[in-house]
Tab-separated table of C-alpha atoms in Angstrom:
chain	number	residue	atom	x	y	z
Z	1	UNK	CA	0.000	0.000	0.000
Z	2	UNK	CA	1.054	3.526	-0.776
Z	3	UNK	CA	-0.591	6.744	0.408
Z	4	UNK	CA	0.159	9.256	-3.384
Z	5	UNK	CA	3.069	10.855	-1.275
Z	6	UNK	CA	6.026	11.233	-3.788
Z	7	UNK	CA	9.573	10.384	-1.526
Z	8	UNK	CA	11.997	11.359	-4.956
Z	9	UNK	CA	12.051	11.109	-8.558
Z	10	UNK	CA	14.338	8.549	-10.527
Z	11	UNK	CA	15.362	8.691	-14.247
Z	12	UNK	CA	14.910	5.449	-16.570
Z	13	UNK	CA	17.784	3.966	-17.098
Z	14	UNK	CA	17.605	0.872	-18.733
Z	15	UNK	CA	14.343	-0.890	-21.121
Z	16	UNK	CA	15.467	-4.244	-22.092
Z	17	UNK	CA	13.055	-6.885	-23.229
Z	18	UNK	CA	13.588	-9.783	-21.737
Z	19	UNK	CA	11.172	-13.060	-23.325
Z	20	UNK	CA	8.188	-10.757	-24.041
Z	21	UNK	CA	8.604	-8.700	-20.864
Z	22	UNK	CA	10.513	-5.974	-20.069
Z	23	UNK	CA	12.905	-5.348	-17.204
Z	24	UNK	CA	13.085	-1.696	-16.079
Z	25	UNK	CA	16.211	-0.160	-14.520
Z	26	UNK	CA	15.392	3.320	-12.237
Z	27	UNK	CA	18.002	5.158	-10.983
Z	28	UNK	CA	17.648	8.096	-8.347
Z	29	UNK	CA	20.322	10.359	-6.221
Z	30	UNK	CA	17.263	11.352	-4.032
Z	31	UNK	CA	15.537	7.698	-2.785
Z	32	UNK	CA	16.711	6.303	0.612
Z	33	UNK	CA	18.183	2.973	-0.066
Z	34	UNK	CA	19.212	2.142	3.248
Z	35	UNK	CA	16.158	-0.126	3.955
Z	36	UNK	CA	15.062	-1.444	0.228
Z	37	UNK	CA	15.550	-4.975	0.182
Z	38	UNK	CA	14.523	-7.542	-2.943
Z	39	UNK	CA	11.353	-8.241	-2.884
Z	40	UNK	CA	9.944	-4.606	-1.521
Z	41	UNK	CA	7.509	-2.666	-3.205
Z	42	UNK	CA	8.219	0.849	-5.059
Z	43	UNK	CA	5.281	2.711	-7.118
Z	44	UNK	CA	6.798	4.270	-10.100
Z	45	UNK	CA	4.065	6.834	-11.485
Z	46	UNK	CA	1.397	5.166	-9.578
Z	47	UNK	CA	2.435	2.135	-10.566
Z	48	UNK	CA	3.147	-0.877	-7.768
Z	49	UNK	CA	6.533	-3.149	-9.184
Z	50	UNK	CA	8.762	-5.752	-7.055
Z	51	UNK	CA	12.408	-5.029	-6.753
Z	52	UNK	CA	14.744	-7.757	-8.331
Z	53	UNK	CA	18.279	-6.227	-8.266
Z	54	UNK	CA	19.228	-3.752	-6.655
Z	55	UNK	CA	22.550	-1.097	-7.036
Z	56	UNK	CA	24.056	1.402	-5.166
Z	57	UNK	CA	21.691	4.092	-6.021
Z	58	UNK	CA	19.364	2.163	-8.502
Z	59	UNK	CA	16.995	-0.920	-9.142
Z	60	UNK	CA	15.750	-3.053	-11.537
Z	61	UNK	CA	12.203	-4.225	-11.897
Z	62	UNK	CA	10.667	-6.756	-14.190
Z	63	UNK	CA	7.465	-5.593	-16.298
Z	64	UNK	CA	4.041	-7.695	-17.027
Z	65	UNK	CA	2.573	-7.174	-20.433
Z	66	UNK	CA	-0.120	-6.721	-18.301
Z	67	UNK	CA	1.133	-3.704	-16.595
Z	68	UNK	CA	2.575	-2.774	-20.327
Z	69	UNK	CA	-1.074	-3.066	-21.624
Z	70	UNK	CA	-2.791	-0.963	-18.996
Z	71	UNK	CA	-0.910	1.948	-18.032
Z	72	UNK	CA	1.238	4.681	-19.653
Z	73	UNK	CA	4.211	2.860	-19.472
Z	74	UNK	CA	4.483	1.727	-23.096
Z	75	UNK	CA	5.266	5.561	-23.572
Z	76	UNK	CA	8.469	5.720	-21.247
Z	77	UNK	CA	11.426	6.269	-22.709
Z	78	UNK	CA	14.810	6.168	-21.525
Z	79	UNK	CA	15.904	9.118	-20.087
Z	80	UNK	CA	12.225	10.129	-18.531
Z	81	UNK	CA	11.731	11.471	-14.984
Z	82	UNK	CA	9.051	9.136	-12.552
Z	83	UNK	CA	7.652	9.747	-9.261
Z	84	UNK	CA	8.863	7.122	-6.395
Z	85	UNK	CA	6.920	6.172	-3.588
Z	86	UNK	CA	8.325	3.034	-1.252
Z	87	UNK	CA	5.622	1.204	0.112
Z	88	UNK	CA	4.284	2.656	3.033
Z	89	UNK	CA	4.909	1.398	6.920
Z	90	UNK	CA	2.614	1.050	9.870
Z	91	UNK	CA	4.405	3.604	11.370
Z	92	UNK	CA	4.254	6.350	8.007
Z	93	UNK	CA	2.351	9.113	7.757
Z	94	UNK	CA	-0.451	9.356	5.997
Z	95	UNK	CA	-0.623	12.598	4.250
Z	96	UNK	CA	-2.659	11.355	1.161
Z	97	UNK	CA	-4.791	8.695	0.707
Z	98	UNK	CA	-5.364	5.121	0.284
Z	99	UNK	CA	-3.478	3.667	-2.662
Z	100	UNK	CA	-2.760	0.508	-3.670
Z	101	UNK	CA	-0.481	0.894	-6.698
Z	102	UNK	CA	-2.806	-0.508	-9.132
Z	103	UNK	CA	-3.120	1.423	-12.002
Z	104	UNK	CA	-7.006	1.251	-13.029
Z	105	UNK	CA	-6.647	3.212	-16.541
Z	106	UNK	CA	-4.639	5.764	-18.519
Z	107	UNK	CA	-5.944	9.327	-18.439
Z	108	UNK	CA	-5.121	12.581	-20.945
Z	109	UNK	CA	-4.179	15.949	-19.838
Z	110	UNK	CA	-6.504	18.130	-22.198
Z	111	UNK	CA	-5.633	21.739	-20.278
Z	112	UNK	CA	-2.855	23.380	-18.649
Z	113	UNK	CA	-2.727	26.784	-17.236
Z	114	UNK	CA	-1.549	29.185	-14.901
Z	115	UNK	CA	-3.906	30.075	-11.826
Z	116	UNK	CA	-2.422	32.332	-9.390
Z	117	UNK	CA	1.050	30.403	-8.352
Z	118	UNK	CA	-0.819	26.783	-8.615
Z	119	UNK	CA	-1.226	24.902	-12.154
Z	120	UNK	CA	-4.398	24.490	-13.118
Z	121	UNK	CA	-4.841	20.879	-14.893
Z	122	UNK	CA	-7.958	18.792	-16.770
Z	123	UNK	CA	-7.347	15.480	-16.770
Z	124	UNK	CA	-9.982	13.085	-19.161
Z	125	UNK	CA	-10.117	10.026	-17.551
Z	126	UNK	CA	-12.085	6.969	-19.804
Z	127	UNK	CA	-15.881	6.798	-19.690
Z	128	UNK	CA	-15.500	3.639	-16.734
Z	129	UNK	CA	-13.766	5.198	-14.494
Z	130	UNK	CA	-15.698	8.291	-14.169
Z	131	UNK	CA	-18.124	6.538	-11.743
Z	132	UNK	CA	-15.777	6.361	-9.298
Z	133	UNK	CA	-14.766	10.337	-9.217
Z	134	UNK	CA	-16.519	12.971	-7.075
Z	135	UNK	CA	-15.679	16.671	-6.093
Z	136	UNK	CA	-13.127	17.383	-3.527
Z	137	UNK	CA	-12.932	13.250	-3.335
Z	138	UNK	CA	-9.221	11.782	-4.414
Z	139	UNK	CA	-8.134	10.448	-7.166
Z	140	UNK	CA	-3.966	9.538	-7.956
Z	141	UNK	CA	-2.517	10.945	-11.034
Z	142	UNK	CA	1.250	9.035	-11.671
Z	143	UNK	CA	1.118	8.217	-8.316
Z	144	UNK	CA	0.256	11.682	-6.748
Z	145	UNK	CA	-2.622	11.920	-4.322
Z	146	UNK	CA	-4.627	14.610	-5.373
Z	147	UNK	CA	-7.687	16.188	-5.026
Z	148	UNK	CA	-10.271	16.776	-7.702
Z	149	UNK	CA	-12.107	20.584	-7.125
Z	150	UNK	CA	-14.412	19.773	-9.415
Z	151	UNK	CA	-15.941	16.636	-12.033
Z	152	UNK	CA	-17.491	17.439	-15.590
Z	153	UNK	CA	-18.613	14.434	-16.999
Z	154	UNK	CA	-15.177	12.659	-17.650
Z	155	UNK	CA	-13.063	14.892	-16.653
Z	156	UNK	CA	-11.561	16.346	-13.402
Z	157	UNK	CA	-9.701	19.144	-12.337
Z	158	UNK	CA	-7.117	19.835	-10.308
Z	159	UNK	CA	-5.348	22.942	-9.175
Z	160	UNK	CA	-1.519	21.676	-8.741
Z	161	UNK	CA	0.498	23.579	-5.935
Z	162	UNK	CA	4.220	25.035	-6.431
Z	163	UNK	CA	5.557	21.938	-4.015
Z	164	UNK	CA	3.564	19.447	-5.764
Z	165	UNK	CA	4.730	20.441	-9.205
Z	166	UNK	CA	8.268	20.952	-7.861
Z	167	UNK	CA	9.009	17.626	-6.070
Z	168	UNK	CA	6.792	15.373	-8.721
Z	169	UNK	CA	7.510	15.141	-12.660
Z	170	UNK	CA	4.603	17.333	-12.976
Z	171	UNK	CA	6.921	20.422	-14.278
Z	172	UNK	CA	8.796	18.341	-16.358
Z	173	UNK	CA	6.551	15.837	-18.143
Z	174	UNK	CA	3.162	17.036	-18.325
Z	175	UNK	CA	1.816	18.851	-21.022
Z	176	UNK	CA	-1.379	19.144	-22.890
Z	177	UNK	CA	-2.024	15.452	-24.378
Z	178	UNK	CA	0.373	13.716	-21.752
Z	179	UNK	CA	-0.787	10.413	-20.638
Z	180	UNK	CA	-0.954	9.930	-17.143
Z	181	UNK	CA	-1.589	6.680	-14.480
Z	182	UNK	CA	-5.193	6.932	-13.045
Z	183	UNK	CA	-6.001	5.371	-9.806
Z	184	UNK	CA	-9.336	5.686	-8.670
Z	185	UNK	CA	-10.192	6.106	-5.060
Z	186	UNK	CA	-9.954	2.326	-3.285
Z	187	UNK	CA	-13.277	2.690	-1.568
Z	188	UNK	CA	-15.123	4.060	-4.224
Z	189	UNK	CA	-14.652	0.650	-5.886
Z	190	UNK	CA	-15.182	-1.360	-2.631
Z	191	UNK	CA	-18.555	0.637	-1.784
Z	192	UNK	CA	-19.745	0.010	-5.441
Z	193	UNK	CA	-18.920	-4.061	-4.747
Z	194	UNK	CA	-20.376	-3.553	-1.531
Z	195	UNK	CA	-23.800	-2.386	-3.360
Z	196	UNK	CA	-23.882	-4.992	-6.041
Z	197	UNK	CA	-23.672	-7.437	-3.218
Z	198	UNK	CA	-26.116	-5.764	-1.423
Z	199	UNK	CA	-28.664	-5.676	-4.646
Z	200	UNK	CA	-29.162	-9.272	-5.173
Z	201	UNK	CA	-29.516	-9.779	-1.314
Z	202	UNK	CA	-31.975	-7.551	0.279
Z	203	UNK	CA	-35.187	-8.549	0.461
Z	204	UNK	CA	-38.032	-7.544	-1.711
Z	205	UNK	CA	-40.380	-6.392	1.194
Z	206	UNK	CA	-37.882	-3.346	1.905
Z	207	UNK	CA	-38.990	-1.467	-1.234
Z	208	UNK	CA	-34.789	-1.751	-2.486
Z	209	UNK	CA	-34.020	-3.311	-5.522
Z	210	UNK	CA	-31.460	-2.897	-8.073
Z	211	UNK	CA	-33.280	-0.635	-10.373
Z	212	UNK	CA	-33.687	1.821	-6.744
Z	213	UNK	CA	-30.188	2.160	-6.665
Z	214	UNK	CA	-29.573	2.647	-10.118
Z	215	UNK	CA	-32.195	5.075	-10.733
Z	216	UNK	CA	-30.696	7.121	-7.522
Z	217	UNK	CA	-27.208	7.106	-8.889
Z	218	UNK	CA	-25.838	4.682	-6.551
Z	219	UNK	CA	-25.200	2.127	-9.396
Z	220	UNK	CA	-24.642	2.644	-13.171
């Protein structure tokens, strides 16, 4: 588990495809080493990957087509900047929010601009994942926890903080038609389980069926 807290940024180092897959190499001057062991967890823009190797100040990881297929990834390049989070401890604290590193879909910056000293951004996220969005609720953009000020249809916006954009690839990478890692909020998906579940178990004589919840926008 993560909490959208970036620690550092690394640079991609190596791509090498290896049988189908691809192993990843990530350096970063800015990452605490000291307790990474093989095995551990480390999102990479959002995204959750195991540690195989490990260097002095880098690490390799080894790719799924999966993970190729469904997140932004198959546009890295060598040479790009990514946000690094280490999975989180019992004793961390949690500044963001509930992530689990699990990239649900690949969203597209369609606006950029300047708004006071923040950066105003408009992310369109795919038509299945806006279900799960809601204003001022969280949502993780390449791993950053943010917070979404406001939802039109598909898209959400976000007003991006001078930190933020400093410590995360945000100044760097993103620009109008940039792909980015969407994670949607963990208990938005759990509560809409939670209500399928509940829809072919209640009982008939309390008035709630399926089509009551769908028709009052608790499932679509």
């Amino acid at each position: 588990m993560f909490t959208g807290i970036i620690e550092s940024l690394g640079c991609i180092k190596r791509m090498d495809t290896v049988a189908g897959d691809v192993r990843l190499v990530i350096e970063s001057d800015s990452l605490d080493f000291s307790d990474v062991q093989l095995g551990d967890s480390i999102a990479a823009n959002g995204i959750c990957l195991t540690v195989v190797d490990l260097g002095e100040k880098s690490y390799a990881v080894d790719v799924s087509r999966e993970t190729l297929a469904r997140t932004a990834m198959q546009n890295w390049s060598i040479g790009d900047t990514v946000n690094l989070e280490k999975a989180m401890l019992p004793t961390t604290r949690f500044g963001g929010h509930i992530v689990s590193g699990h990239v649900d879909g690949v969203g597209r910056i369609v606006q950029i601009k300047k708004d006071a000293r923040s950066i105003y951004i408009e992310i369109e996220l795919p038509e299945d994942l806006k279900r799960y969005t809601a204003t001022k609720g969280s949502v993780t953009a390449d791993g950053i926890s943010l917070t979404t000020n406001l939802v039109k249809d598909n898209i959400i916006c976000l007003n991006i903080i001078p930190h933020t954009a400093k410590i995360t690839n945000i100044e760097r990478h993103w620009r109008v038609g940039s792909l980015v890692n969407i994670e949607v909020d963990v208990v938005a998906r759990y509560l809409e389980r939670l209500l399928q579940g509940q829809a072919d178990t209640i009982p008939s004589s309390t008035g709630i069926t399926e089509a009551f919840l769908a028709e009052n926008g608790f499932m679509r």
